Rosetta silent file (secondary structure, phi, psi, omega in degrees, C-alpha in Angstrom):
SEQUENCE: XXXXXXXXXXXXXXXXXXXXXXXXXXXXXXXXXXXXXXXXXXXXXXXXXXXXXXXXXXXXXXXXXXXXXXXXXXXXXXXXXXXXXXXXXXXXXXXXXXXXXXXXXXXXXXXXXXXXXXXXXXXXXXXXXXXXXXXXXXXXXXXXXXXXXXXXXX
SCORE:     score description
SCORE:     0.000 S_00000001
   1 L     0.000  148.007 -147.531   34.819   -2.950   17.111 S_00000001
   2 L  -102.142 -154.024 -154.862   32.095   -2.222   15.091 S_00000001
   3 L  -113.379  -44.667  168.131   29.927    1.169   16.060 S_00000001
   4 H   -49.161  -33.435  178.048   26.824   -1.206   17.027 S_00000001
   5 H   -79.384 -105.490  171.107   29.166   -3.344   19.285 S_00000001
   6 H    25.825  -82.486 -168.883   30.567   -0.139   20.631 S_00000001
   7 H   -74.889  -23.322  169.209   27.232    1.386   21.761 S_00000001
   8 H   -66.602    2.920 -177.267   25.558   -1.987   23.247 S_00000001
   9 H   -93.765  -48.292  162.593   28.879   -2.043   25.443 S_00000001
  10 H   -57.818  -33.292 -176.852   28.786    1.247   26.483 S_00000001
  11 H   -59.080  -43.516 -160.619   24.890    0.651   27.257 S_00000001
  12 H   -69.136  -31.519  165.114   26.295   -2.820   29.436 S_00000001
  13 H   -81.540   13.905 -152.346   28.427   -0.463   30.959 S_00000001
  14 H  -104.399  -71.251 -153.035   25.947    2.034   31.801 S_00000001
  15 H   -49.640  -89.918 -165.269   23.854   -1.123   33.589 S_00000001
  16 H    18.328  -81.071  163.860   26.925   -1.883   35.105 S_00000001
  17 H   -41.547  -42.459  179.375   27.243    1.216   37.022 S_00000001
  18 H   -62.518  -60.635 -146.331   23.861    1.555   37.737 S_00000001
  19 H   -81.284  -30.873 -179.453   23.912   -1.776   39.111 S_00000001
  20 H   -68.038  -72.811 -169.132   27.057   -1.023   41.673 S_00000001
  21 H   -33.006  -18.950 -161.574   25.006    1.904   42.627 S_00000001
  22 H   -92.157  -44.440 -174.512   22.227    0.057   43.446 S_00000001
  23 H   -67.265  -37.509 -168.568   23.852   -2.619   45.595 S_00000001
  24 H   -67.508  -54.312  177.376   25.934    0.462   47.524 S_00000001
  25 H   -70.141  -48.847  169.777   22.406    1.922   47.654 S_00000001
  26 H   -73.180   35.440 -165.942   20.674   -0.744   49.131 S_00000001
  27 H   -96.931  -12.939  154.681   23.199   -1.262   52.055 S_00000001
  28 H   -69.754  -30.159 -166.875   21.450    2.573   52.974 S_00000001
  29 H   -79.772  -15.642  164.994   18.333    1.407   52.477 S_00000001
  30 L   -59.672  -34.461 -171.928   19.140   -1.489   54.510 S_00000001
  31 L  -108.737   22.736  155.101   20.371    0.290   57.186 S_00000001
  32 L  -160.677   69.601  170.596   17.238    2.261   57.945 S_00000001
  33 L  -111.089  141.712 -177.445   14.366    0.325   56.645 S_00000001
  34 L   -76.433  157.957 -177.549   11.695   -0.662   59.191 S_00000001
  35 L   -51.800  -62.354 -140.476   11.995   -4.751   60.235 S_00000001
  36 L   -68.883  -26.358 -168.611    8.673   -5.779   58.644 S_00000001
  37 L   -80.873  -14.057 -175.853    9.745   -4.473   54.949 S_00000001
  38 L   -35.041  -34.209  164.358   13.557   -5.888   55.569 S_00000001
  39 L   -55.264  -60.638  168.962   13.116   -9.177   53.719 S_00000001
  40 H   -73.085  -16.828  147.758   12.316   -7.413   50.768 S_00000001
  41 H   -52.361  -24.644 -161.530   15.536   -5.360   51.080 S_00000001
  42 H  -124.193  -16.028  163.721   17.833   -8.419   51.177 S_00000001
  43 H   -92.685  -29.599 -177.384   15.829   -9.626   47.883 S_00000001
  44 H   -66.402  -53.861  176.527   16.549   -6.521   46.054 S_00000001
  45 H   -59.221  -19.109 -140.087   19.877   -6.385   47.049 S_00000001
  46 H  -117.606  -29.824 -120.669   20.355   -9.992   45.906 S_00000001
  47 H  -127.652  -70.834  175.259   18.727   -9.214   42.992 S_00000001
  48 H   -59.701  -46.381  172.281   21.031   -6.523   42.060 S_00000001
  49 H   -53.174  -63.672 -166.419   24.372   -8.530   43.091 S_00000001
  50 H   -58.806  -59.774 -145.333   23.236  -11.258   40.604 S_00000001
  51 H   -69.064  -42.904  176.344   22.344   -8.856   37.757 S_00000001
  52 H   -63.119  -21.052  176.613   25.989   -6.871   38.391 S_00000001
  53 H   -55.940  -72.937  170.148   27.690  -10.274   38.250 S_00000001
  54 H   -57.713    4.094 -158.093   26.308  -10.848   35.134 S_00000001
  55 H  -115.752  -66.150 -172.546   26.588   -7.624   33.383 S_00000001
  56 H   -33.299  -52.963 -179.016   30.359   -8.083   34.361 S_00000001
  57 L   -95.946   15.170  145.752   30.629  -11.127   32.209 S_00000001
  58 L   -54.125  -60.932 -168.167   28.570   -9.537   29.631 S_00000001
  59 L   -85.798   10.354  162.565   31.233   -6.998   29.173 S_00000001
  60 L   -93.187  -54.045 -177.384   33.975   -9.203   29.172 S_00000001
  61 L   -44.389  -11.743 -168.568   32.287  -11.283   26.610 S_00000001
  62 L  -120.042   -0.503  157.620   31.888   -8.072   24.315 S_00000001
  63 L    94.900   23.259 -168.562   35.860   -7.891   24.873 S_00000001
  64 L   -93.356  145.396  168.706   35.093   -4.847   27.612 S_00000001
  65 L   -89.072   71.723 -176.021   37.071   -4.202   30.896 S_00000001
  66 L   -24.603  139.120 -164.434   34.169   -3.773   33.003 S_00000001
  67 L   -81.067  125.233 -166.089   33.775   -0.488   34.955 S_00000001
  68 L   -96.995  163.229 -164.785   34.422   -0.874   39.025 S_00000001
  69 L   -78.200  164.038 -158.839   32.352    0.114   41.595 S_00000001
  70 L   -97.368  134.996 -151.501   32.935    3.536   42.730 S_00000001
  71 L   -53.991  -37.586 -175.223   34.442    3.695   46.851 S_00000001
  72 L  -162.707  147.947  178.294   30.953    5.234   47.923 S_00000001
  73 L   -87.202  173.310  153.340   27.945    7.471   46.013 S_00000001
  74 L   -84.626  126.387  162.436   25.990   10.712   46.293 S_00000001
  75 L   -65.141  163.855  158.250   22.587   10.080   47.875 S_00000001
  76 L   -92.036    0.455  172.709   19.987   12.288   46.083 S_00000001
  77 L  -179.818  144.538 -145.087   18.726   12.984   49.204 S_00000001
  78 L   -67.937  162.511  176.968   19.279   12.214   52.964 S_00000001
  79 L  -139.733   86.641 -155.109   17.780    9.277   54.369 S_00000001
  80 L   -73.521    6.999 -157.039   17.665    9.548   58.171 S_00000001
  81 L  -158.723  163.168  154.530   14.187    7.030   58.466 S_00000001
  82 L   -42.289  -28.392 -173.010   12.088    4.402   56.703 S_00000001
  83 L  -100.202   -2.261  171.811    9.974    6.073   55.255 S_00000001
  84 H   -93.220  -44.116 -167.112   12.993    8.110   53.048 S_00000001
  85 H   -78.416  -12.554  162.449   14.618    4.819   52.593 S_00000001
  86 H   -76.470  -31.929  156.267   11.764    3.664   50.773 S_00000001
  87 H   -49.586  -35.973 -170.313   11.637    6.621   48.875 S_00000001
  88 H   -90.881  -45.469  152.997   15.748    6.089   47.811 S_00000001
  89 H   -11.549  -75.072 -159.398   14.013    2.115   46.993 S_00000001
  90 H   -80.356  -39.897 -171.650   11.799    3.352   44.316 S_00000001
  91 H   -79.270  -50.971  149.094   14.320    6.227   43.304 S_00000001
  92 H    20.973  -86.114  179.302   17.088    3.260   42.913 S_00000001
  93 H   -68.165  -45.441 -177.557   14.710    0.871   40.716 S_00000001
  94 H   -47.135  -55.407 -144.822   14.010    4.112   38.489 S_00000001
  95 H   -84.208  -41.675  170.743   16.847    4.828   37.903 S_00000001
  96 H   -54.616  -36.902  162.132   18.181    0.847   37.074 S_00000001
  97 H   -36.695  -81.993 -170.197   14.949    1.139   34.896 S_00000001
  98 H   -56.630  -23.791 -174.748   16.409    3.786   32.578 S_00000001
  99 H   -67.205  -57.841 -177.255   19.774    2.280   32.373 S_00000001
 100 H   -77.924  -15.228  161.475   18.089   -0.989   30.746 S_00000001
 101 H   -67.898  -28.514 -169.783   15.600    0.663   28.772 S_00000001
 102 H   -87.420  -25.906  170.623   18.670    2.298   26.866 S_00000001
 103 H   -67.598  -20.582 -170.081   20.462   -1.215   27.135 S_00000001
 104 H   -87.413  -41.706 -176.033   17.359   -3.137   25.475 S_00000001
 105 H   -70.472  -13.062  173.175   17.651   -0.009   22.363 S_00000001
 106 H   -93.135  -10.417 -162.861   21.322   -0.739   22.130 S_00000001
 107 L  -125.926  154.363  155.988   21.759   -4.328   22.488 S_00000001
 108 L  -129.109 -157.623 -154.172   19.694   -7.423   20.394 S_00000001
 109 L    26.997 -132.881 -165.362   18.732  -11.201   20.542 S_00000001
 110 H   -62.362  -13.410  177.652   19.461  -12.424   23.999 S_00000001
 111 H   -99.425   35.651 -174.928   21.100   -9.631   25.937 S_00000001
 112 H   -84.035  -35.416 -167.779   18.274   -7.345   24.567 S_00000001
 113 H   -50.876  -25.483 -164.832   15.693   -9.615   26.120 S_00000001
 114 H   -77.316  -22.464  168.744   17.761  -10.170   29.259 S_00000001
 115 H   -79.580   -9.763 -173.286   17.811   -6.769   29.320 S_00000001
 116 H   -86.567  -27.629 -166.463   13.761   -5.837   29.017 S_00000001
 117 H   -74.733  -67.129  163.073   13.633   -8.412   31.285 S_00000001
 118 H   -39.714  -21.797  174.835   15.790   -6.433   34.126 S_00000001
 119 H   -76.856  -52.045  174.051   13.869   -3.464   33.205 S_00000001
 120 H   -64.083  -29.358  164.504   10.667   -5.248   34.005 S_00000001
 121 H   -75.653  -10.411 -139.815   11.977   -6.277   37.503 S_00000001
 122 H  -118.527  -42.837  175.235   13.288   -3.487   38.081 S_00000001
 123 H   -82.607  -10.304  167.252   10.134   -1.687   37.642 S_00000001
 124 H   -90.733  -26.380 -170.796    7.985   -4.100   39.531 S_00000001
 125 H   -66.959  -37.539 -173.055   10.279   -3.409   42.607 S_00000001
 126 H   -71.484   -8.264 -144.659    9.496    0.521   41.960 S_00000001
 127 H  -127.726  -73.361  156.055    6.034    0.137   41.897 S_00000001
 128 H    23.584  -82.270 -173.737    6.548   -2.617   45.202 S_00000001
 129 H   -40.113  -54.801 -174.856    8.197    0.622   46.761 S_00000001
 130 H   -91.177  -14.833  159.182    6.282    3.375   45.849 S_00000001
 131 L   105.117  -40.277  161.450    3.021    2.030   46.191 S_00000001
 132 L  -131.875 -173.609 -141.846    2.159    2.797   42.296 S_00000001
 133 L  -116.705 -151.390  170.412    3.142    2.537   39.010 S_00000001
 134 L  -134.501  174.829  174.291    4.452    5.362   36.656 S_00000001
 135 L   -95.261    9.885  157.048    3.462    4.713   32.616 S_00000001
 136 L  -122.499   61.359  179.255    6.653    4.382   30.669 S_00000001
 137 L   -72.052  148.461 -159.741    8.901    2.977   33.246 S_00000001
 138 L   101.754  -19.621 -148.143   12.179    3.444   32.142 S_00000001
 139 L  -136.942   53.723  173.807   11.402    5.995   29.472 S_00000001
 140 H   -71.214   11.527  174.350   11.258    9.362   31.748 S_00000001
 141 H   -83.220  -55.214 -171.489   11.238   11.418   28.246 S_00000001
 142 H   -59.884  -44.533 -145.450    7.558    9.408   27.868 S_00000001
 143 H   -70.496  -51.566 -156.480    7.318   10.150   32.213 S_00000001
 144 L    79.484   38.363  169.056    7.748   13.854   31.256 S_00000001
 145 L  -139.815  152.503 -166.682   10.940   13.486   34.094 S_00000001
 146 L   -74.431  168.069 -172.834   14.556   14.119   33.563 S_00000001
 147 L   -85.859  151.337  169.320   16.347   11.060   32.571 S_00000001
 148 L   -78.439  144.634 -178.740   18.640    9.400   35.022 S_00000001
 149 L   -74.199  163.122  167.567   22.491    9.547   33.901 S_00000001
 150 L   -42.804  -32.289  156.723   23.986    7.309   32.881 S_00000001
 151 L  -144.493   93.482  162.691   25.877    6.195   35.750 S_00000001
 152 L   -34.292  136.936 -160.920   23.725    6.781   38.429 S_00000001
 153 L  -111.265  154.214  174.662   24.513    7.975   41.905 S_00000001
 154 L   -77.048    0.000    0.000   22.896    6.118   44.755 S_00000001
């Protein structure tokens, strides 16, 4: 495999992770989100499900054994109420953010776009969440915040 296939694989497996995390996390954020925002919880999640589907059969398609989801995560921080699970929302999309900004500099043609594309949803959800926006979502070296790893914890 050639060293460009190599790192856009590792990037799809980066997503990957990110994206299991994301799903694991919102089944917290799910379970203590106030009723009226709930709707929007069950789109995210949904959201997330599709995009890990598809990242799976990205990374078969690149000849990859896709990376499984992990039995349960680290929170980054407890979330005993609504108003913390909106907070773990927004930290979530950030973090799914950074994964696909480094997938759109590793990968090109269509999965860079599909990825800029995930980045931009991903970053309208954070902004959804958090009430504003930040200016280089995706980019926390532009944020002046540390970058989320590479396989995020939920």
């Amino acid at each position: 495999m050639s060293e460009e296939k190599d790192r856009e694989l590792r990037a799809l497996q980066a997503a990957l992770a990110a994206e299991h995390a994301a799903v694991y996390g919102y089944g917290v954020v799910g379970g203590r989100i106030a009723d009226g925002r709930r709707t929007e919880v069950v789109t995210a999640y949904d959201a997330h499900r599709a995009r890990r589907d598809a990242l799976v059969r990205e990374v078969k398609d690149l000849g990859g054994r896709p990376v499984a989801a992990s039995a349960g995560y680290a929170l980054p921080f407890q979330v005993p109420d609504s108003a913390a699970a909106v907070r773990l929302a927004a930290e979530l999309e950030d973090r799914v953010a950074g994964v696909y900004a480094d997938l759109v500099r590793a990968a090109g043609g269509g999965r860079r776009a599909l990825a800029a594309e995930a980045l931009r949803e991903a970053a309208v959800r954070a902004v959804r969440w958090r009430g504003e926006s930040v200016a280089f979502p995706g980019l926390a070296e532009r944020a002046g915040t540390a970058p989320p790893s590479a396989a995020p914890t939920a």
